[in-house]
Every structure is written in C-alpha cells, then in structure tokens.
mmCIF file of C-alpha atoms and ligand atoms in Angstrom:
data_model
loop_
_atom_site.group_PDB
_atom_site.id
_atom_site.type_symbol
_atom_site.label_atom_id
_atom_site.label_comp_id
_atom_site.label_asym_id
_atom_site.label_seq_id
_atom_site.Cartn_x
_atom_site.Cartn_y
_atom_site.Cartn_z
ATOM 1 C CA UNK E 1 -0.351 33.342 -14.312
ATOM 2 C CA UNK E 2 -2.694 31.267 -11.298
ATOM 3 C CA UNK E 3 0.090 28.406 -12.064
ATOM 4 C CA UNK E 4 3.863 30.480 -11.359
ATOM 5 C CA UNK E 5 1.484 32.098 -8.040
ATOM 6 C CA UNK E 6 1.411 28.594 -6.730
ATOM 7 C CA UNK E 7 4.472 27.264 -7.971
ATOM 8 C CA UNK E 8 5.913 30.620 -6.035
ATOM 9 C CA UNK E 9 4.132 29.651 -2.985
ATOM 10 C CA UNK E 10 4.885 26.562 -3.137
ATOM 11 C CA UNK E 11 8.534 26.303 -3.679
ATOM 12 C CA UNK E 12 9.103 28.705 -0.995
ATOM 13 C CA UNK E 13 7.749 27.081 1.529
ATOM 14 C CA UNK E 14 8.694 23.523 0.442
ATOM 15 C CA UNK E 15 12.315 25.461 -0.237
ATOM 16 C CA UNK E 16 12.006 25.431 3.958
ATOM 17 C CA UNK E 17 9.894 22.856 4.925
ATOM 18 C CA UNK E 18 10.501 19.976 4.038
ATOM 19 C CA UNK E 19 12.132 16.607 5.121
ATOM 20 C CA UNK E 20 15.524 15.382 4.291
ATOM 21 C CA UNK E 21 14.461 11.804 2.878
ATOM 22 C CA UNK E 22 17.726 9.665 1.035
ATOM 23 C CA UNK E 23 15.604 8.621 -1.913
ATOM 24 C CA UNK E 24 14.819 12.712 -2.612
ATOM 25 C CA UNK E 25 18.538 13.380 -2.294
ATOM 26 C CA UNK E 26 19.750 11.011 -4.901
ATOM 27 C CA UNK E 27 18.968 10.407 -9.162
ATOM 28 C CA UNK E 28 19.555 7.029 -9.319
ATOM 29 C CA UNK E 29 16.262 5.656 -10.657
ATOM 30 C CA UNK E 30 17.134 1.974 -8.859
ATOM 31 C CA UNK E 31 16.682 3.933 -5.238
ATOM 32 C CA UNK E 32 13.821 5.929 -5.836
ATOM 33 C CA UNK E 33 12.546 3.052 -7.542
ATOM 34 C CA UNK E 34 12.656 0.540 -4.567
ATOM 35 C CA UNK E 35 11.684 3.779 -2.285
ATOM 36 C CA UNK E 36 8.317 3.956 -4.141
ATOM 37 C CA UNK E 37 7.701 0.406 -4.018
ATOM 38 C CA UNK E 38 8.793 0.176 0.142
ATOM 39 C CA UNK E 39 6.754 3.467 0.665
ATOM 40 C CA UNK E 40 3.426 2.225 -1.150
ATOM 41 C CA UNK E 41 1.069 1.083 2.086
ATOM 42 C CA UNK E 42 3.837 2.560 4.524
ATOM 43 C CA UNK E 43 4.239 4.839 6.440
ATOM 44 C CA UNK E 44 8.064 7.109 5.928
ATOM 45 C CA UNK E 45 9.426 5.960 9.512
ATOM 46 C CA UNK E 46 8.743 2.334 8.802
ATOM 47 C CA UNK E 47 9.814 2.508 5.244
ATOM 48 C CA UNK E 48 12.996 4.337 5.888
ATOM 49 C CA UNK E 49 14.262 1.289 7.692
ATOM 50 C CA UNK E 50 13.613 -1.088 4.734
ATOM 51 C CA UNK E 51 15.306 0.783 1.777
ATOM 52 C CA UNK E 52 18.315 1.323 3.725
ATOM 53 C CA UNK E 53 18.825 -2.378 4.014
ATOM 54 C CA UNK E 54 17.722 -3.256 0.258
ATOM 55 C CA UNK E 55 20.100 -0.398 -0.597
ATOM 56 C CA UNK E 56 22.854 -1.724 1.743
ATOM 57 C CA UNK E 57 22.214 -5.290 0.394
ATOM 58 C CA UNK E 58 21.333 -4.800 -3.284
ATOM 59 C CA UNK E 59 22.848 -2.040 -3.940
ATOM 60 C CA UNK E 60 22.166 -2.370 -7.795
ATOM 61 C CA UNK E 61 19.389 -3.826 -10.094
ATOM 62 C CA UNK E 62 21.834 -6.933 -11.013
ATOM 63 C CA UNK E 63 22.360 -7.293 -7.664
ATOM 64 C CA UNK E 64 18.677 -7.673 -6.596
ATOM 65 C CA UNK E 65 17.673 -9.967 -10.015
ATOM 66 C CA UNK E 66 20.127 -12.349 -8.454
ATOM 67 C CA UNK E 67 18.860 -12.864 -5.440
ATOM 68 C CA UNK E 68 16.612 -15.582 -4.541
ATOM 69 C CA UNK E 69 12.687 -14.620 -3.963
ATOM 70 C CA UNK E 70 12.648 -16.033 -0.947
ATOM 71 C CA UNK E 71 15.692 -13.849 0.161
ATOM 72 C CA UNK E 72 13.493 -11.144 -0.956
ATOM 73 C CA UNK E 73 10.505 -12.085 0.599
ATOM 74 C CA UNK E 74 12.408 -12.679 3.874
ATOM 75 C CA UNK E 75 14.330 -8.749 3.469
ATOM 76 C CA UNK E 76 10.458 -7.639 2.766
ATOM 77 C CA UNK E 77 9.126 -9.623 6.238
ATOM 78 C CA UNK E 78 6.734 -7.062 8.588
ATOM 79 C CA UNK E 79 6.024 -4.711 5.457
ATOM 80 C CA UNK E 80 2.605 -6.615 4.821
ATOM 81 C CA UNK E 81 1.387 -6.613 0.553
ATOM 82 C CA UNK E 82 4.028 -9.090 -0.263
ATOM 83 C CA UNK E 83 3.185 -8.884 -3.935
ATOM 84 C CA UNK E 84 5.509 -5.635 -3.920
ATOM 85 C CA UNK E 85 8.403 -8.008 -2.698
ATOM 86 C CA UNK E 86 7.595 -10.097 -5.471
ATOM 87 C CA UNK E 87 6.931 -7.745 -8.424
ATOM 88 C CA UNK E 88 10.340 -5.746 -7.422
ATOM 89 C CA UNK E 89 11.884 -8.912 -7.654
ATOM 90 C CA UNK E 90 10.668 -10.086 -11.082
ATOM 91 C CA UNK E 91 10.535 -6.589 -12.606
ATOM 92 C CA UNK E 92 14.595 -5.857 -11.847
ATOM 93 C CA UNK E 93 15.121 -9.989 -13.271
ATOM 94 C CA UNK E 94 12.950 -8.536 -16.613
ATOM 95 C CA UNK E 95 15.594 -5.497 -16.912
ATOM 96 C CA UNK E 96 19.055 -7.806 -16.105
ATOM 97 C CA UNK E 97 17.691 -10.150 -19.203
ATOM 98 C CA UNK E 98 16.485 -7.088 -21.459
ATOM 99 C CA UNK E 99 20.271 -6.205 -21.610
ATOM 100 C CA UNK E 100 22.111 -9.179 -20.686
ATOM 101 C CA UNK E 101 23.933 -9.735 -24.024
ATOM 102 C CA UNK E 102 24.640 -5.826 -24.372
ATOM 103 C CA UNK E 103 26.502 -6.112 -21.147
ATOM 104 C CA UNK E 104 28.003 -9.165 -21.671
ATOM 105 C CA UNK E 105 28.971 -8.028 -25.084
ATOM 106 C CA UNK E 106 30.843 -5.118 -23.903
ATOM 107 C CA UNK E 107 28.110 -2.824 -26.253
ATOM 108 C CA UNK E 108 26.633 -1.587 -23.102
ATOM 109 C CA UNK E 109 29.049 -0.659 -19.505
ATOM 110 C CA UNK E 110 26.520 -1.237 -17.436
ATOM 111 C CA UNK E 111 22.877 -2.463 -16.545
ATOM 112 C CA UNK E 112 20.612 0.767 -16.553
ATOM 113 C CA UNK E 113 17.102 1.182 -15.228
ATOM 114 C CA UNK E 114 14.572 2.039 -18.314
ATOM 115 C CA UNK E 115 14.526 5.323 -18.851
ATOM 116 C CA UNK E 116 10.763 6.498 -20.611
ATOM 117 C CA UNK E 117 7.433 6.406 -18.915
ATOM 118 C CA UNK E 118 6.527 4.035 -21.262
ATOM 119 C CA UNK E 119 9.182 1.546 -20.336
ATOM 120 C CA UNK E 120 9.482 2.276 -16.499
ATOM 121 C CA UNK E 121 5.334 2.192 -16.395
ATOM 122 C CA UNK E 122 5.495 -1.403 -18.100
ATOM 123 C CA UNK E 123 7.178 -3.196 -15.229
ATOM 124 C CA UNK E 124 5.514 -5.444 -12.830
ATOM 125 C CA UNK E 125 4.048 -3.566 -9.921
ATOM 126 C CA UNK E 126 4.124 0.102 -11.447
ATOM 127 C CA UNK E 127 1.045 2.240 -12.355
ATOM 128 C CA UNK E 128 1.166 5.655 -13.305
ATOM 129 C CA UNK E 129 1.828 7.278 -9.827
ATOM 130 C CA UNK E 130 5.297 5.275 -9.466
ATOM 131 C CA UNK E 131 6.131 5.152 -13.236
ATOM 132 C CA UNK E 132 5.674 9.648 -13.130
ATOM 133 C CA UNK E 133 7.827 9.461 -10.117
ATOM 134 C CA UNK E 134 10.678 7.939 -11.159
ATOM 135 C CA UNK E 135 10.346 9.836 -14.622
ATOM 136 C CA UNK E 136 10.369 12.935 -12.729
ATOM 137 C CA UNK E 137 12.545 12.591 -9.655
ATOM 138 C CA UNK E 138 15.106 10.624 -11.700
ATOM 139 C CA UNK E 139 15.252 12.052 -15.015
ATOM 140 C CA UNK E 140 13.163 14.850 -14.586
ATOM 141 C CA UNK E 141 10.299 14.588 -17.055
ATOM 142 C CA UNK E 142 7.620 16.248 -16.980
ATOM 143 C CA UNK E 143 4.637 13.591 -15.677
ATOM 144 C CA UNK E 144 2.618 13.768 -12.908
ATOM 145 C CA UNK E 145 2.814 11.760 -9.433
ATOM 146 C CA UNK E 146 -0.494 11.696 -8.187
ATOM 147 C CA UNK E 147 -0.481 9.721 -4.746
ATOM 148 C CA UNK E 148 -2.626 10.448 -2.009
ATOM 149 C CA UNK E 149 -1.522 13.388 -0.471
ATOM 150 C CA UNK E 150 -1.786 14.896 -4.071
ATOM 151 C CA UNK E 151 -5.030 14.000 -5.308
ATOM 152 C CA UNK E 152 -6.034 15.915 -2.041
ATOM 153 C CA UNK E 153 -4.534 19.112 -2.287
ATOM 154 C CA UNK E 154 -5.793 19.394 -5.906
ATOM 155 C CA UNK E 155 -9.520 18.340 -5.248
ATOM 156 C CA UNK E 156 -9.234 21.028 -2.327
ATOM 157 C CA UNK E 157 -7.372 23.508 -4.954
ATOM 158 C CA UNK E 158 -9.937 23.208 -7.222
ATOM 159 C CA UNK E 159 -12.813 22.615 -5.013
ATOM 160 C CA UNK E 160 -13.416 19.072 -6.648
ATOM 161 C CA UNK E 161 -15.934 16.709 -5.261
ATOM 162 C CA UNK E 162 -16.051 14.435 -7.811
ATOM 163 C CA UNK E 163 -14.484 10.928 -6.236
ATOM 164 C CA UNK E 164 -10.905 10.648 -6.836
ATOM 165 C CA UNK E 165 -10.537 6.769 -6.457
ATOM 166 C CA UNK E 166 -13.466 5.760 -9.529
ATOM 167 C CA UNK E 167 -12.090 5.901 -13.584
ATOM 168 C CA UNK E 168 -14.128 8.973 -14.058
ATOM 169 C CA UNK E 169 -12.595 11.054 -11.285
ATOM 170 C CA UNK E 170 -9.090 9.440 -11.993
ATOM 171 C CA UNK E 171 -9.206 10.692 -15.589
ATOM 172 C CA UNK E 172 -10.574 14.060 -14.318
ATOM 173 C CA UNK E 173 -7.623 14.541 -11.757
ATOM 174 C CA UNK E 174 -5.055 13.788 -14.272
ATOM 175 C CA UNK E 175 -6.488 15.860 -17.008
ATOM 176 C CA UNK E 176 -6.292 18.921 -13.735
ATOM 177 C CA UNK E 177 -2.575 17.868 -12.566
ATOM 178 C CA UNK E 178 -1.742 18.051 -16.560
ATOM 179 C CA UNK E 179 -2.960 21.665 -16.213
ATOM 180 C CA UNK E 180 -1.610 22.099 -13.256
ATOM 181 C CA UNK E 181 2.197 20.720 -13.227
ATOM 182 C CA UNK E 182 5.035 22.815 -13.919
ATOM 183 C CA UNK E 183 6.955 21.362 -17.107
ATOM 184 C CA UNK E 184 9.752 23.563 -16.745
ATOM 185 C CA UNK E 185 10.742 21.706 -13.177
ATOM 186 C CA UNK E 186 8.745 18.597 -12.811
ATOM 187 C CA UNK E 187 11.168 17.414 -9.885
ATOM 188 C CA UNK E 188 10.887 20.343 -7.916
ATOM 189 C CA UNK E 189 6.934 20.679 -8.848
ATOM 190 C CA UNK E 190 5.882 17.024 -8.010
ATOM 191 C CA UNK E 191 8.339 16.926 -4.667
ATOM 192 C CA UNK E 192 6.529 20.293 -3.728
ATOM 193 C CA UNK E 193 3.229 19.309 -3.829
ATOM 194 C CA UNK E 194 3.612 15.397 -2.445
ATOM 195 C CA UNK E 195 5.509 17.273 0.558
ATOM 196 C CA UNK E 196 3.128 20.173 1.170
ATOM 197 C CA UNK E 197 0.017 17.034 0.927
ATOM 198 C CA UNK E 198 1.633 15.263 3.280
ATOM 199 C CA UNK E 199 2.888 17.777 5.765
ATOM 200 C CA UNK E 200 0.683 20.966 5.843
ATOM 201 C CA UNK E 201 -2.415 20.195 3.621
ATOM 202 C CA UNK E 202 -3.323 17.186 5.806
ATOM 203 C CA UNK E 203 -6.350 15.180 5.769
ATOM 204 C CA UNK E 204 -7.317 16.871 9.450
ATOM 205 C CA UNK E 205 -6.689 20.973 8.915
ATOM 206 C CA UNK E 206 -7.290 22.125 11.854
ATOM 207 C CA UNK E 207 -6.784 26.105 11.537
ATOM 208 C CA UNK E 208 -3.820 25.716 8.819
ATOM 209 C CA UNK E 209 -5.699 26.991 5.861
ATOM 210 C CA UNK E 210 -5.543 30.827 7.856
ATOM 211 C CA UNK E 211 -1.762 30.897 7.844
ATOM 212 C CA UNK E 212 -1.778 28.616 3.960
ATOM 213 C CA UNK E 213 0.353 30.267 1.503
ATOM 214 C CA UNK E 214 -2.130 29.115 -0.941
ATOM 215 C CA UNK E 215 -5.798 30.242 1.037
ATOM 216 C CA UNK E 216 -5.818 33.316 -1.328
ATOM 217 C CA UNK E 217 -6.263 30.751 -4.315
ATOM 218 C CA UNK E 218 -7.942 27.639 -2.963
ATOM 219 C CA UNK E 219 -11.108 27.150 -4.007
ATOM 220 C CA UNK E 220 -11.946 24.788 -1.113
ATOM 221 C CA UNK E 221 -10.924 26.720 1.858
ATOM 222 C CA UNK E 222 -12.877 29.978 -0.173
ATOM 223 C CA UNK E 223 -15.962 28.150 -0.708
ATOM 224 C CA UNK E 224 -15.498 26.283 3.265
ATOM 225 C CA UNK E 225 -15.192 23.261 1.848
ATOM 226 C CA UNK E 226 -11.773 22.150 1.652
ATOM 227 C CA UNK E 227 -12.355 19.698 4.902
ATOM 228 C CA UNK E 228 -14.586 17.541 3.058
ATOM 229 C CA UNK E 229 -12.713 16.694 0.359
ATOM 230 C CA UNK E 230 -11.266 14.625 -1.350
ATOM 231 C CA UNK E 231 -14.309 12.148 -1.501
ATOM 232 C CA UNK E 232 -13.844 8.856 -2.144
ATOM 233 C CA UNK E 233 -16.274 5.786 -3.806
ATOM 234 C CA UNK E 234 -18.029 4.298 -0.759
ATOM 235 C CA UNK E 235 -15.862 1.121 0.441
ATOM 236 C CA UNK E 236 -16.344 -2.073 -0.851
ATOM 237 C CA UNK E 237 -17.408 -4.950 2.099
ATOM 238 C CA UNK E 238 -14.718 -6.401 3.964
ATOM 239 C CA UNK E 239 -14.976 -9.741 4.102
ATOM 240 C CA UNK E 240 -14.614 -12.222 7.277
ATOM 241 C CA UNK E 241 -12.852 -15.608 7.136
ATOM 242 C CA UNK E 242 -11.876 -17.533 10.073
ATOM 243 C CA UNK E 243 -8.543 -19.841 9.725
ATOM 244 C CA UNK E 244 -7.666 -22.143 12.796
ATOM 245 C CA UNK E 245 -3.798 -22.427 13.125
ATOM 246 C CA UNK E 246 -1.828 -25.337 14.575
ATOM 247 C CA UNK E 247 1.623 -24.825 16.009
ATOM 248 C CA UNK E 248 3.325 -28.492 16.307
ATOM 249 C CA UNK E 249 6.026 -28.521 18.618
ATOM 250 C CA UNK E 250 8.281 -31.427 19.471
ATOM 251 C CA UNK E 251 11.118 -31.517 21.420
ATOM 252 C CA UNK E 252 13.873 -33.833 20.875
ATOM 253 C CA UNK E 253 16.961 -34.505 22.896
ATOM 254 C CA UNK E 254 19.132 -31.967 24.093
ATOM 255 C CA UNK E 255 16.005 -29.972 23.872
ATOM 256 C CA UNK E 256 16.197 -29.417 20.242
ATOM 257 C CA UNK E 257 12.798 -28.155 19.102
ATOM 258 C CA UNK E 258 10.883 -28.825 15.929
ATOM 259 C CA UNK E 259 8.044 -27.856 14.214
ATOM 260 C CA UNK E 260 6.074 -28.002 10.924
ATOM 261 C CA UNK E 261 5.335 -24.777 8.448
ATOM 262 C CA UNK E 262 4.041 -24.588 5.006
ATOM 263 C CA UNK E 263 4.459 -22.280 1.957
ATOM 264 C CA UNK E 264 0.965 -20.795 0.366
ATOM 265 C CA UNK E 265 0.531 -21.706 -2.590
ATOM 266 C CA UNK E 266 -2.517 -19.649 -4.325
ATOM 267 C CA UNK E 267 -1.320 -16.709 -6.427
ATOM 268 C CA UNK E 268 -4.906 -15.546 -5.968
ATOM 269 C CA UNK E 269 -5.084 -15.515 -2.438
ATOM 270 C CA UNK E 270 -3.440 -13.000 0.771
ATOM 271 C CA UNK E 271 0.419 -14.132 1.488
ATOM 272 C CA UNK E 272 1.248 -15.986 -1.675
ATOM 273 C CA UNK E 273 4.732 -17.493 -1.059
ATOM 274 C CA UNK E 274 4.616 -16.819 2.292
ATOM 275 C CA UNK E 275 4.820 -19.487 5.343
ATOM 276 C CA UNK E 276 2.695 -20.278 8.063
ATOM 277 C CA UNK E 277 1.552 -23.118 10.284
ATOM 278 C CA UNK E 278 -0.565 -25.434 8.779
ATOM 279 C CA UNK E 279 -4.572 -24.511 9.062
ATOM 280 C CA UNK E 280 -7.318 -24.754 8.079
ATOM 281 C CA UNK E 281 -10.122 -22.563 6.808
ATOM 282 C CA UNK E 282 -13.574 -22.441 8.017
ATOM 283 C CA UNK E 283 -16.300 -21.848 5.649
ATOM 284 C CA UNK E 284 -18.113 -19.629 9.204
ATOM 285 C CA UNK E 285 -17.037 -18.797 12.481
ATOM 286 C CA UNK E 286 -16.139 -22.412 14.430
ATOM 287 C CA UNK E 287 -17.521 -23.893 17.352
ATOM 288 C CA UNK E 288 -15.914 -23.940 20.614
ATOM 289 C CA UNK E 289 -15.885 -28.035 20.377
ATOM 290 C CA UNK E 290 -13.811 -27.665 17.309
ATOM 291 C CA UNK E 291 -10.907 -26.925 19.595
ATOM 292 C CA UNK E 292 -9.139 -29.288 22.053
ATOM 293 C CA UNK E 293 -9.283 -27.330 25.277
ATOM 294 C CA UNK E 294 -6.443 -28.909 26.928
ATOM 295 C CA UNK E 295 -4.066 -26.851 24.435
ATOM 296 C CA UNK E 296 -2.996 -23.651 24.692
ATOM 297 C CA UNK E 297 -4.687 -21.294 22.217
ATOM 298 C CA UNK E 298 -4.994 -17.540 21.489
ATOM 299 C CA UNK E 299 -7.341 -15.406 19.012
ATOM 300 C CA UNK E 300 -6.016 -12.792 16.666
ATOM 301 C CA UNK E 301 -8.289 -10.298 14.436
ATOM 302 C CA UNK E 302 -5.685 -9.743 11.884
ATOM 303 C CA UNK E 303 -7.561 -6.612 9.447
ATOM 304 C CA UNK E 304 -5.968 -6.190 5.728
ATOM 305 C CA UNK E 305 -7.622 -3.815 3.252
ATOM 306 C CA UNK E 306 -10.375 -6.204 2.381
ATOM 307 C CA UNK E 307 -10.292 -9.052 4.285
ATOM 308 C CA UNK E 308 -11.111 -9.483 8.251
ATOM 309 C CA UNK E 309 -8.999 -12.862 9.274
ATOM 310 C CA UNK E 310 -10.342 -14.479 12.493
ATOM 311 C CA UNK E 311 -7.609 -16.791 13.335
ATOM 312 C CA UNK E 312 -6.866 -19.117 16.246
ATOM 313 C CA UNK E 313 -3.466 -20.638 16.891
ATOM 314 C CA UNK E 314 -3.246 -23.636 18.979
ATOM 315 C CA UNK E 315 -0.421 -25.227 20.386
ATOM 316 C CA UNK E 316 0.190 -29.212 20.311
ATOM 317 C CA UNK E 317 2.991 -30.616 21.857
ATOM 318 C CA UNK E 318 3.720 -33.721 20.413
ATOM 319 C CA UNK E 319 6.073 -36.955 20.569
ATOM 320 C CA UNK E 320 5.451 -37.327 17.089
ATOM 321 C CA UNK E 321 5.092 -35.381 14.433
ATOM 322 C CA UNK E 322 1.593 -35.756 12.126
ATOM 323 C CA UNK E 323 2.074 -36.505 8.620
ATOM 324 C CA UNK E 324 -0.016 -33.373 6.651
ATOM 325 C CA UNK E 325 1.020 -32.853 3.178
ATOM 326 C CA UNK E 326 2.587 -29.837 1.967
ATOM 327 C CA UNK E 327 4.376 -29.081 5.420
ATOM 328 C CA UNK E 328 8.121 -29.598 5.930
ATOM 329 C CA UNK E 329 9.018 -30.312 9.221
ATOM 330 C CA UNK E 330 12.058 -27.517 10.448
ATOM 331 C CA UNK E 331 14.047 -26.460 13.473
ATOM 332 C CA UNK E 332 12.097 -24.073 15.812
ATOM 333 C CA UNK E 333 15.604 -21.857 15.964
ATOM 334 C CA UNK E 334 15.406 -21.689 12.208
ATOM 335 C CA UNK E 335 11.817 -20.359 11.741
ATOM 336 C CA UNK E 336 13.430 -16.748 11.129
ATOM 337 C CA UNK E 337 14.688 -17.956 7.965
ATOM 338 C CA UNK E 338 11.591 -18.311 6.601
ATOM 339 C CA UNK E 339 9.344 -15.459 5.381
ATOM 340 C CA UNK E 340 6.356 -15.781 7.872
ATOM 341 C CA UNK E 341 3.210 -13.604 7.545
ATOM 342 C CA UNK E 342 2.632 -10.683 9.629
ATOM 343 C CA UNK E 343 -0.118 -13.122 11.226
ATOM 344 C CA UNK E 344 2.122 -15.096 11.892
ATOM 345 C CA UNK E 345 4.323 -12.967 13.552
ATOM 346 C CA UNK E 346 2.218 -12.237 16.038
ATOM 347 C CA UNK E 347 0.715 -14.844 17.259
ATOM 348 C CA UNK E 348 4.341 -16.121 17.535
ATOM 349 C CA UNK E 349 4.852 -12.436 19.843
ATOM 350 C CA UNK E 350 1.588 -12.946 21.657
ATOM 351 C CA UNK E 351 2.568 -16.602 22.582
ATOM 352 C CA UNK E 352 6.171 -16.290 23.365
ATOM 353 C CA UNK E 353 5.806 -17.145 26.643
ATOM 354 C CA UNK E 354 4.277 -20.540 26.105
ATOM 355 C CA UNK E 355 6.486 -21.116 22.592
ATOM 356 C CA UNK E 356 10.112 -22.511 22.296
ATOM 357 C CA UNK E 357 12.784 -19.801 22.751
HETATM 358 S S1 SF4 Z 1 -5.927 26.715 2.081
HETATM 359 FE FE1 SF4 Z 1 -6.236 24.921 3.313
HETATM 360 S S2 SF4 Z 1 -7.167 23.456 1.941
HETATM 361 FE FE2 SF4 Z 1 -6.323 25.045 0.673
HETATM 362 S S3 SF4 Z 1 -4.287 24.303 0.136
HETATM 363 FE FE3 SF4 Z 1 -4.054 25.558 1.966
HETATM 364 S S4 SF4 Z 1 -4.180 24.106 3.671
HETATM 365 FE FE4 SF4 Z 1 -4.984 23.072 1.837
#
C-alpha cells in the first residue's frame, strides 16, 4: 500500500521531470554499460562527452576488445580512475573470447553482452550498483541500483542513520531497497528514484521537502531530520606524498623538440599504465636546495580520493639528453598520443607559456 503511494508519486513527477540522457533512451546493455562505467566519479556534463565518443568509436563490444589499451587509455585521458579504462577494456576482451567459437561457428549471429546479474556482476570493474543497473535498465530485472543519490533518499525515507558506506549499513540498505523496489517495473522504479536523488532530493534541501511529493511519507523530513542524513563512516586519512617532476626538453634542428616520458609501472599504485615525466618520489616534503634554481619550476597540489600529491615540475633544457632507464625519448608534438595523467596535464597547461608549442 506505502510502496504503489510512492511509486505514484514518484513516477509522476519523474514522468515530468526528468532529463533526456542517451544511455536512458536506449536497451542495449553495451551503452548503458560503458555509461555506468564513464559516469562512476563523474559528473553527467563531463561524462556525456566521453560515451558519445566510445559509442561513436566502439560502437560494439568486439569493437572495443580489439582495441589496443593504450587506445583506450588515451579515449579515457582527463576522466581521472584509470582503472575503469582498464577494467572496461579487459572485461569486453573476457566476453569476445567467452563466445568466440559460437560466433565464428555460425551457432551464435552475434557477440551479446551477458545477460544475468550473476554474469554481468562477474566482470572486471562491476559491483552490485552497475551489475542491478544494467539488469534493470537493459533487460529489466528486478535488482536494485543503489548509487549515491539512492542510498540518500532511502536513509531520508526511512529516517536511517545507520552509515550507508560500512558492510553493516550496506547490507541494511539493500535488505530496505529489496522492500522497497517495485518488481513489476524495475526500469521505471530504479530510473525514478536515481533521478528524483539526484535532482530534487539533493544533498542541500533547502525548502524542497514543503513542496516534496513524498513529505507526507518521509520519515526524515517528519521527524526534521532528513538534512542530516545519509551519514557516512568518518573518512579515512589522506595521505601526502611529494613527487619532483623533470620535463627534458631538447631542441634539435629545424626546431624539432624532444623530450623524455615514462609509463608507470605498479599495478598497486595511482596512474598504472599511464605516462609522465620521469620523477622522483620523496619519502617528506624536499628542501628548497633540492632544486636547481636557475630552471623554471611550478608547484601543483594535485588531491585524489586518498592521496594529497605535492608535485614540482621543473624544466631542463638540454643539448643532450640524460640516459634514465625506463624513459623513451619522443617528439614534443607527439606527447598527445600518449595517455598522460591528469597531473600531468596540468602542469603541461600551467607551463605552456615556457613549454614547446
Ligand atoms: S520530503 Fe524532503 S527529504 Fe523527504 S524525500 Fe522529499 S525532498 Fe527528500
């Protein structure tokens, strides 16, 4: 009875509210699959830009398992949490080889995207928000998407201070959204709610809960507490590191340019298979003397969700190149091939003016 109220409410006004988004006009699970990867971390204006270009360029699975990483990587450049790149990547190379000989065979027309939870949520780089999303906005089954915007308009639904982000309040969420989602239309029920979270239920109310379709019901704005929640675990300690950056440039005749990059390495660490200058990493913040101040330099606090990088970028113009392993020495004009980090994208935009063109 409380659930077809809200799923009244709430289909009416979503019914007139909400945004025309590509990847919500369309079934095909290989679009609203790359959508929920590109929109994880981003925000919808940002993201909109990327999956029309993967969708222009890739426009199916086989097409992105073919492609190189790097090309990926590169396509992925300025979205930051390049591990998405790289998990989209392997996960659509996983379902080309899962039905390569059916295909090949002539058994099976075409390559298909899984089509169970149980097979979309075993891919690289899918948990259970993105594996209920597809399920439901593809194929229409009846799981839960619980992203952000979600878990808030349920903790303030249900007046739930319990933290949403630990494996207690995580279980207790689901076990409510279970309750909670419509079976008979989990497309229209999980689009509804994501929507109204993210447009009207905001994290800042202001005075919307007065004019709310759902104020009658909501257990936060009744009890006054709907502006405090959802709570969260207290955040874990960022920590600092300090990297010092050197930009070699030579110029050779006809004022060719050159310079040296290198790929990281460390699966473990920020930016794996991404390029960069060569650096190095200081164990604590460096002393001025550790820097030749005839060279140009510039300082850039670069924040990611646990780390604080304190990096400086210096400039040496050279004759001669310096041998440092695990560089490769490339054109300056060919640096855009490369997938740099978002570091290193700007310091390259804060020095333009004293960098090759
Ligand atoms: S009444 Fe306020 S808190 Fe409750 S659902 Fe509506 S906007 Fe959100």
């Amino acid at each position: 009875m409380l659930n077809s109220l809200i799923y009244n409410r709430l289909y009416t006004w979503y019914e007139i509210n909400h945004r025309i988004l590509p990847w919500r006009e369309t079934e095909d699970p290989y679009f609203i699959w790359l959508s929920e990867i590109i929109l994880q971390q981003t925000r919808v204006a940002q993201g909109m830009e990327y999956y029309l270009r993967f969708i222009a360029r890739w426009p199916k699975v086989e097409d992105l398992a073919a492609a190189d990483e790097a090309e990926v990587l590169r396509e992925w450049q300025g979205l930051g949490y390049y591990s998405r790149a790289r998990n989209l990547h392997k996960a659509s190379q996983m379902i080309v080889s899962s039905q390569k000989s059916q295909v090949e065979s002539g058994e099976q027309s075409a390559y298909s995207f899984p089509k169970t939870f149980d097979e979309i949520r075993a891919l690289p780089g899918i948990g259970d928000y993105t594996a209920g999303a597809i399920a439901s906005f593809a194929y229409n089954l009846p799981y839960p998407a619980m992203d952000g915007n979600v878990y808030r308009v349920v903790a303030r639904l249900l007046d739930i201070d319990e933290p949403f982000d630990t494996t207690a309040g995580k279980k207790r969420f689901h076990k409510e959204i279970e309750l909670l989602l419509d079976r008979a239309n989990p497309r229209l029920f999980n689009s509804a709610i994501m929507e109204f979270g993210a447009l009207y239920c905001t994290p800042v109310l202001g005075d919307a809960c007065e004019t709310c379709p759902l104020n009658e019901i909501c257990l936060g704005h009744l009890h006054n507490t709907a502006e405090l929640l959802p709570v969260r675990k207290p955040r874990p300690k960022v920590r600092d590191r300090w990297f010092t950056y050197h930009i070699y440039v030579q110029v050779k005749k006809e004022n060719e340019a050159y310079t040296l990059i290198q790929r990281r390495e460390n699966p473990k660490d920020i930016w794996y298979h991404l390029y960069e200058f060569p650096y190095e990493e200081h164990a604590d913040e460096p002393t001025t003397e550790m820097t030749n101040a005839q060279s140009p330099m510039t300082h850039i606090v670069h924040v990611l969700s646990h780390q604080k990088i304190h990096a400086r970028f210096i400039v040496h113009r050279v004759q001669k190149m310096p041998e440092i392993p695990g560089t490769m020495l490339i054109r300056w004009d060919d640096l855009d091939d490369y997938a740099l980090s978002r570091l290193t994208l700007r310091a390259l935009d804060t020095m333009r003016s004293i960098l090759p063109r």
